[in-house]
Amino acid sequence: MLGIAKRIAFTATGVFAVSLGTAQAAETITFVTFSGYYPPKLFEEFEASTGIHVDLVEVATNEETMGKMMASKGAGFDAMVVSSPFVTALQKLDMLAEIDQKNIPNMSNLYPEAFKLAFDPGLKYSVPYAWGTFGICYRDDMLTQKPTSWMDILKPSDELKGKYTLVPDERWFMEPAQLVSGLSINDVSEKSLETIRPLLIETKKNVLAFDNFTMGSRLVSGEIAAAATWEAWCSMAMRDGGGDNIKYVVPKEGTDTFVDGFVIPKKSEHKEAAEKFINFVLQPEHHGWMTSELLYKIPNKAAMDKADPELIKKYSPLQITAEQLLKNEILADLGPDAPRVSKFVTEIMSQQ
């Protein structure tokens, strides 16, 4: 989702490959993922366990991954992490192999809810890696009126005007206005966009900045009092100096559930090796790193059950359940409507 990569606490803007392990490995897979979105020793441990070498390609956004897939016509890659709308987009382009679940027995570690995700029911084309919500992260000590609704940032109080950030990503920029207007987050009809246009134009006048990367440090420093952001970013702000002064809330109108997952390109020449890799990641001791170090909720029940209870208690977003996540909408691939939506957002962003 996103550039959902933009939620990770790194600001890599390029795409680069890193060779890991020895050149003498019996087999090599090429793995594409977001910068820093994996345990540091994962690849060398996988090679030591299986003899399979990993060539890592890091990207900053889903769009970069799509660009590489289109440029190579789907060839040259064996596994990648993408966000849910891009799973759908790649599947529509017939670029994804079906997941052979018997080769990934550790999928049994996943929550039952993970097999019911609307974009890929039964997990035919993807294996979920991380999931969570989009909400409002705020400084409790700086606000007398605590946010409970998306309207609190769309039409902010005087104490919040000029003291909060939104994200520039098109879908999440529109989402608050869609939800307060009673619309689906996947409704991008002309009528619906015109319904939310005036609200977004007015909101833009009150925002300090559109920020994907530094809203956490801005909250900690007190430069802003609130930010529309993803839950793991809020947890990291709590951890990195904000402490109990920083809170996270899913507004009463709701949110989306973002999902990042593994996929295997249809033209992979090492599909079984890629499945072995995914299976290795799904071991609780490996997958659990996402929670212990990046503070992400993961769809791996076995790993979440082993997470430090004090960590779960300390960071409230980690307490949101799989059942609750399944009730939220998931952003869908817009297909041919994407250019029209981009034009709509660009028009609003250019308003003075």
Short mmCIF file of C-alpha atoms in Angstrom, two decimals:
data_model
loop_
_atom_site.label_atom_id
_atom_site.label_comp_id
_atom_site.label_asym_id
_atom_site.label_seq_id
_atom_site.Cartn_x
_atom_site.Cartn_y
_atom_site.Cartn_z
CA MET A 1 0.00 0.00 0.00
CA LEU A 2 1.66 3.19 -0.95
CA GLY A 3 4.06 3.51 -1.63
CA ILE A 4 3.15 1.66 1.62
CA ALA A 5 6.99 1.48 1.75
CA LYS A 6 6.77 5.10 2.79
CA ARG A 7 5.64 3.95 6.21
CA ILE A 8 9.04 2.39 6.86
CA ALA A 9 11.49 4.56 8.78
CA PHE A 10 13.92 4.89 5.88
CA THR A 11 14.09 7.46 3.10
CA ALA A 12 15.69 5.49 0.30
CA THR A 13 14.67 6.99 -3.02
CA GLY A 14 16.54 4.76 -5.40
CA VAL A 15 16.34 1.12 -6.36
CA PHE A 16 19.42 -0.95 -5.75
CA ALA A 17 20.48 -4.55 -5.55
CA VAL A 18 22.57 -6.10 -2.81
CA SER A 19 24.27 -9.46 -3.21
CA LEU A 20 24.10 -11.50 -0.02
CA GLY A 21 26.12 -14.58 0.77
CA THR A 22 28.52 -16.46 -1.44
CA ALA A 23 28.54 -16.79 -5.18
CA GLN A 24 28.85 -20.56 -4.79
CA ALA A 25 25.30 -21.02 -3.50
CA ALA A 26 23.55 -23.92 -5.22
CA GLU A 27 20.55 -21.77 -6.21
CA THR A 28 19.81 -18.05 -6.18
CA ILE A 29 16.50 -16.21 -5.89
CA THR A 30 15.96 -12.52 -6.56
CA PHE A 31 13.77 -10.90 -3.90
CA VAL A 32 12.23 -7.41 -4.17
CA THR A 33 11.07 -5.59 -1.06
CA PHE A 34 10.93 -2.21 0.67
CA SER A 35 14.03 -0.79 2.30
CA GLY A 36 14.65 -2.23 5.76
CA TYR A 37 11.48 -4.33 5.72
CA TYR A 38 13.20 -7.54 6.87
CA PRO A 39 15.40 -8.85 9.73
CA PRO A 40 19.06 -7.90 9.12
CA LYS A 41 20.39 -11.49 9.23
CA LEU A 42 17.43 -13.13 7.48
CA PHE A 43 19.14 -13.87 4.19
CA GLU A 44 22.35 -15.32 5.56
CA GLU A 45 20.35 -17.48 7.96
CA PHE A 46 18.16 -18.70 5.11
CA GLU A 47 21.21 -19.56 3.02
CA ALA A 48 22.85 -21.36 5.93
CA SER A 49 19.67 -23.38 6.42
CA THR A 50 18.83 -24.19 2.78
CA GLY A 51 21.87 -23.43 0.63
CA ILE A 52 19.74 -20.98 -1.36
CA HIS A 53 21.28 -17.57 -1.93
CA VAL A 54 19.23 -14.35 -1.98
CA ASP A 55 19.88 -11.40 -4.27
CA LEU A 56 18.06 -8.49 -2.69
CA VAL A 57 16.53 -5.62 -4.67
CA GLU A 58 15.34 -2.78 -2.44
CA VAL A 59 12.70 -0.30 -3.57
CA ALA A 60 11.09 2.74 -1.98
CA THR A 61 7.58 2.27 -3.38
CA ASN A 62 5.19 -0.22 -4.92
CA GLU A 63 5.31 1.85 -8.08
CA GLU A 64 9.02 1.11 -8.46
CA THR A 65 8.31 -2.60 -8.21
CA MET A 66 5.59 -2.30 -10.84
CA GLY A 67 7.96 -0.37 -13.08
CA LYS A 68 10.58 -3.09 -12.85
CA MET A 69 8.00 -5.79 -13.56
CA MET A 70 6.66 -3.95 -16.60
CA ALA A 71 10.14 -3.21 -17.93
CA SER A 72 11.20 -6.87 -17.68
CA LYS A 73 7.76 -8.19 -18.71
CA GLY A 74 7.69 -10.03 -15.38
CA ALA A 75 10.97 -11.87 -15.80
CA GLY A 76 14.02 -11.90 -13.54
CA PHE A 77 12.34 -11.90 -10.12
CA ASP A 78 11.36 -14.78 -7.84
CA ALA A 79 9.60 -13.22 -4.87
CA MET A 80 8.53 -9.73 -3.91
CA VAL A 81 6.58 -7.84 -1.26
CA VAL A 82 3.83 -5.58 -2.56
CA SER A 83 0.74 -3.96 -1.10
CA SER A 84 -2.74 -5.35 -1.66
CA PRO A 85 -3.86 -3.14 -4.60
CA PHE A 86 -0.70 -4.16 -6.44
CA VAL A 87 -1.39 -7.85 -5.82
CA THR A 88 -4.64 -7.30 -7.68
CA ALA A 89 -3.00 -5.23 -10.42
CA LEU A 90 -0.30 -7.85 -11.07
CA GLN A 91 -2.86 -10.65 -11.02
CA LYS A 92 -5.02 -8.82 -13.58
CA LEU A 93 -1.93 -8.55 -15.80
CA ASP A 94 -1.46 -12.33 -15.46
CA MET A 95 1.98 -11.78 -13.94
CA LEU A 96 1.56 -13.82 -10.76
CA ALA A 97 2.00 -17.52 -10.13
CA GLU A 98 -0.50 -19.28 -7.92
CA ILE A 99 0.85 -20.00 -4.45
CA ASP A 100 1.44 -23.71 -3.83
CA GLN A 101 0.45 -23.79 -0.17
CA LYS A 102 1.72 -27.32 0.37
CA ASN A 103 5.21 -25.91 -0.20
CA ILE A 104 4.61 -23.28 2.49
CA PRO A 105 3.44 -25.30 5.51
CA ASN A 106 4.11 -22.37 7.84
CA MET A 107 1.06 -20.65 6.37
CA SER A 108 -0.68 -22.61 9.12
CA ASN A 109 0.82 -19.99 11.47
CA LEU A 110 -1.41 -17.30 9.94
CA TYR A 111 -4.64 -16.08 11.51
CA PRO A 112 -7.75 -17.62 9.95
CA GLU A 113 -8.80 -14.06 9.06
CA ALA A 114 -5.77 -13.77 6.79
CA PHE A 115 -7.36 -16.30 4.43
CA LYS A 116 -10.51 -14.16 4.17
CA LEU A 117 -8.97 -10.92 2.89
CA ALA A 118 -11.19 -9.47 0.17
CA PHE A 119 -8.44 -8.82 -2.38
CA ASP A 120 -7.22 -12.44 -2.35
CA PRO A 121 -9.64 -14.82 -0.60
CA GLY A 122 -8.00 -18.13 0.18
CA LEU A 123 -4.56 -16.58 -0.50
CA LYS A 124 -4.34 -17.91 -4.02
CA TYR A 125 -1.79 -15.35 -5.20
CA SER A 126 -0.25 -13.85 -2.06
CA VAL A 127 1.00 -14.56 1.46
CA PRO A 128 0.37 -11.64 3.86
CA TYR A 129 3.40 -10.24 5.66
CA ALA A 130 2.15 -7.15 7.53
CA TRP A 131 -1.19 -5.46 8.15
CA GLY A 132 -2.67 -2.59 10.11
CA THR A 133 -4.73 0.58 10.07
CA PHE A 134 -4.58 4.25 9.12
CA GLY A 135 -5.64 6.74 11.77
CA ILE A 136 -4.77 9.85 13.75
CA CYS A 137 -1.62 10.03 15.86
CA TYR A 138 -1.68 12.96 18.27
CA ARG A 139 -0.03 14.68 21.23
CA ASP A 140 -2.38 14.24 24.13
CA ASP A 141 -0.63 16.96 26.14
CA MET A 142 -0.99 19.56 23.37
CA LEU A 143 -4.71 19.22 22.66
CA THR A 144 -7.66 20.04 24.89
CA GLN A 145 -10.01 18.60 22.27
CA LYS A 146 -8.89 15.03 21.56
CA PRO A 147 -9.51 13.78 18.02
CA THR A 148 -12.19 11.12 17.63
CA SER A 149 -13.37 11.81 14.07
CA TRP A 150 -11.74 12.37 10.69
CA MET A 151 -13.62 15.66 10.76
CA ASP A 152 -11.25 16.80 13.51
CA ILE A 153 -8.49 17.11 10.91
CA LEU A 154 -10.67 17.94 7.92
CA LYS A 155 -12.20 20.91 9.76
CA PRO A 156 -9.73 21.40 12.63
CA SER A 157 -10.21 23.42 15.76
CA ASP A 158 -8.25 26.66 16.16
CA GLU A 159 -5.69 24.91 18.37
CA LEU A 160 -4.97 22.36 15.62
CA LYS A 161 -4.95 24.62 12.54
CA GLY A 162 -1.49 24.65 11.02
CA LYS A 163 -0.32 22.10 13.59
CA TYR A 164 -0.93 18.78 11.83
CA THR A 165 0.15 16.80 8.79
CA LEU A 166 -1.56 14.67 6.19
CA VAL A 167 0.03 12.15 3.84
CA PRO A 168 0.42 13.00 0.15
CA ASP A 169 -0.45 9.49 -1.07
CA GLU A 170 -3.53 9.86 -3.21
CA ARG A 171 -5.72 7.18 -1.66
CA TRP A 172 -4.97 8.05 1.96
CA PHE A 173 -5.26 11.76 1.25
CA MET A 174 -8.82 11.17 0.03
CA GLU A 175 -9.81 8.52 2.57
CA PRO A 176 -10.81 10.78 5.51
CA ALA A 177 -13.11 12.86 3.27
CA GLN A 178 -14.62 9.75 1.71
CA LEU A 179 -15.36 8.21 5.10
CA VAL A 180 -16.97 11.30 6.66
CA SER A 181 -19.08 11.61 3.50
CA GLY A 182 -20.37 8.05 3.93
CA LEU A 183 -18.55 6.81 0.84
CA SER A 184 -16.57 3.66 0.22
CA ILE A 185 -12.83 4.27 0.06
CA ASN A 186 -12.97 2.51 -3.31
CA ASP A 187 -15.71 4.76 -4.72
CA VAL A 188 -13.95 7.09 -7.15
CA SER A 189 -16.92 7.87 -9.37
CA GLU A 190 -17.08 11.41 -10.74
CA LYS A 191 -20.02 12.17 -8.44
CA SER A 192 -18.17 10.98 -5.34
CA LEU A 193 -15.00 12.88 -6.16
CA GLU A 194 -16.96 16.07 -6.66
CA THR A 195 -18.65 15.45 -3.31
CA ILE A 196 -15.33 15.43 -1.45
CA ARG A 197 -13.55 18.09 -3.53
CA PRO A 198 -14.62 21.18 -1.52
CA LEU A 199 -13.84 19.49 1.80
CA LEU A 200 -10.33 18.54 0.66
CA ILE A 201 -9.66 22.00 -0.77
CA GLU A 202 -10.66 23.59 2.55
CA THR A 203 -8.62 21.05 4.52
CA LYS A 204 -5.48 21.78 2.50
CA LYS A 205 -5.53 25.38 3.78
CA ASN A 206 -5.18 24.22 7.39
CA VAL A 207 -2.43 21.60 7.01
CA LEU A 208 1.15 22.37 7.98
CA ALA A 209 2.62 19.84 5.56
CA PHE A 210 2.10 16.63 3.62
CA ASP A 211 4.51 14.23 5.25
CA ASN A 212 5.23 10.53 4.88
CA PHE A 213 8.55 10.32 6.66
CA THR A 214 9.10 12.84 9.45
CA MET A 215 5.68 13.20 11.09
CA GLY A 216 6.84 11.03 13.99
CA SER A 217 9.81 13.25 14.84
CA ARG A 218 7.60 16.31 14.37
CA LEU A 219 5.18 14.94 16.93
CA VAL A 220 7.98 14.14 19.36
CA SER A 221 9.46 17.65 19.03
CA GLY A 222 6.07 19.33 19.39
CA GLU A 223 6.19 20.96 15.96
CA ILE A 224 2.81 19.34 15.26
CA ALA A 225 0.02 18.16 17.51
CA ALA A 226 -1.47 15.51 15.21
CA ALA A 227 -0.81 13.52 12.06
CA ALA A 228 -2.87 11.33 9.81
CA THR A 229 -0.65 8.29 9.53
CA TRP A 230 -0.29 4.53 9.74
CA GLU A 231 -0.32 2.91 13.13
CA ALA A 232 3.25 1.58 13.13
CA TRP A 233 4.58 5.09 12.53
CA CYS A 234 2.65 6.24 15.58
CA SER A 235 4.05 3.40 17.68
CA MET A 236 7.57 4.32 16.56
CA ALA A 237 6.93 7.93 17.62
CA MET A 238 5.82 6.66 21.03
CA ARG A 239 9.01 4.60 21.26
CA ASP A 240 11.35 7.28 19.94
CA GLY A 241 10.71 9.92 22.57
CA GLY A 242 6.99 10.63 22.57
CA GLY A 243 6.11 8.16 25.30
CA ASP A 244 2.70 8.38 26.92
CA ASN A 245 2.08 11.84 25.44
CA ILE A 246 1.47 10.29 22.02
CA LYS A 247 -1.80 8.48 21.36
CA TYR A 248 -3.34 6.70 18.37
CA VAL A 249 -7.00 6.58 17.43
CA VAL A 250 -8.98 4.99 14.62
CA PRO A 251 -11.64 7.66 13.94
CA LYS A 252 -15.27 6.75 14.50
CA GLU A 253 -16.01 6.81 10.75
CA GLY A 254 -13.58 3.93 10.26
CA THR A 255 -10.39 3.23 8.36
CA ASP A 256 -8.88 0.85 5.84
CA THR A 257 -6.83 -2.23 6.56
CA PHE A 258 -3.55 -2.16 4.70
CA VAL A 259 -1.91 -5.46 3.80
CA ASP A 260 1.59 -6.05 2.45
CA GLY A 261 2.30 -9.54 1.19
CA PHE A 262 4.62 -11.85 -0.69
CA VAL A 263 3.90 -12.72 -4.31
CA ILE A 264 5.76 -14.89 -6.81
CA PRO A 265 6.00 -13.69 -10.43
CA LYS A 266 4.64 -16.12 -12.98
CA LYS A 267 7.96 -16.05 -14.85
CA SER A 268 10.02 -16.96 -11.80
CA GLU A 269 12.57 -19.63 -12.66
CA HIS A 270 12.96 -20.63 -9.00
CA LYS A 271 9.39 -20.89 -7.73
CA GLU A 272 9.96 -23.71 -5.23
CA ALA A 273 13.02 -21.94 -3.82
CA ALA A 274 10.92 -18.78 -3.45
CA GLU A 275 8.27 -20.76 -1.60
CA LYS A 276 10.96 -22.16 0.70
CA PHE A 277 12.04 -18.59 1.41
CA ILE A 278 8.50 -17.45 2.24
CA ASN A 279 8.07 -20.49 4.44
CA PHE A 280 11.31 -19.60 6.27
CA VAL A 281 10.11 -16.04 6.89
CA LEU A 282 6.84 -17.32 8.37
CA GLN A 283 8.69 -19.04 11.20
CA PRO A 284 7.70 -17.07 14.34
CA GLU A 285 11.31 -16.27 15.27
CA HIS A 286 11.82 -14.57 11.90
CA HIS A 287 8.44 -13.00 11.23
CA GLY A 288 8.16 -11.75 14.82
CA TRP A 289 10.98 -9.28 14.15
CA MET A 290 8.48 -7.07 12.33
CA THR A 291 6.63 -6.61 15.62
CA SER A 292 9.51 -6.47 18.07
CA GLU A 293 11.63 -4.05 16.02
CA LEU A 294 9.33 -2.18 13.62
CA LEU A 295 6.21 -2.35 15.82
CA TYR A 296 4.03 -3.67 13.00
CA LYS A 297 1.15 -6.03 13.56
CA ILE A 298 1.64 -9.12 11.48
CA PRO A 299 -0.87 -11.73 10.25
CA ASN A 300 1.17 -14.50 11.87
CA LYS A 301 -0.75 -15.67 14.93
CA ALA A 302 2.05 -17.95 16.11
CA ALA A 303 4.48 -15.03 16.08
CA MET A 304 2.06 -12.56 17.67
CA ASP A 305 1.30 -15.07 20.43
CA LYS A 306 5.03 -15.08 21.25
CA ALA A 307 5.37 -11.30 21.28
CA ASP A 308 6.34 -9.67 24.55
CA PRO A 309 3.06 -8.93 26.41
CA GLU A 310 4.57 -5.72 27.75
CA LEU A 311 5.20 -4.56 24.18
CA ILE A 312 1.57 -5.19 23.25
CA LYS A 313 0.44 -3.37 26.38
CA LYS A 314 2.71 -0.40 25.76
CA TYR A 315 1.80 0.21 22.10
CA SER A 316 -1.96 0.39 21.77
CA PRO A 317 -2.12 -0.14 17.96
CA LEU A 318 -0.74 -3.66 18.49
CA GLN A 319 -3.91 -4.46 20.44
CA ILE A 320 -6.17 -4.18 17.38
CA THR A 321 -7.31 -7.72 16.61
CA ALA A 322 -7.35 -9.71 13.39
CA GLU A 323 -11.14 -9.85 13.66
CA GLN A 324 -11.32 -6.06 13.81
CA LEU A 325 -8.97 -5.70 10.85
CA LEU A 326 -11.12 -7.98 8.73
CA LYS A 327 -14.12 -5.66 9.21
CA ASN A 328 -12.37 -2.73 7.50
CA GLU A 329 -12.37 -2.06 3.79
CA ILE A 330 -9.17 -2.72 1.85
CA LEU A 331 -8.03 -0.36 -0.87
CA ALA A 332 -8.69 -1.87 -4.27
CA ASP A 333 -6.73 -1.47 -7.48
CA LEU A 334 -8.29 1.40 -9.44
CA GLY A 335 -7.34 0.03 -12.84
CA PRO A 336 -8.29 2.46 -15.64
CA ASP A 337 -9.65 4.98 -13.10
CA ALA A 338 -6.18 5.62 -11.63
CA PRO A 339 -5.17 8.46 -14.01
CA ARG A 340 -8.44 10.28 -13.40
CA VAL A 341 -7.95 10.03 -9.61
CA SER A 342 -4.36 11.27 -9.92
CA LYS A 343 -5.59 14.27 -11.90
CA PHE A 344 -8.24 14.99 -9.26
CA VAL A 345 -5.69 14.95 -6.42
CA THR A 346 -3.19 17.03 -8.40
CA GLU A 347 -5.86 19.68 -8.98
CA ILE A 348 -6.56 19.90 -5.24
CA MET A 349 -2.88 19.96 -4.30
CA SER A 350 -2.30 22.85 -6.72
CA GLN A 351 -5.05 24.97 -5.17
CA GLN A 352 -3.70 28.10 -3.44
#
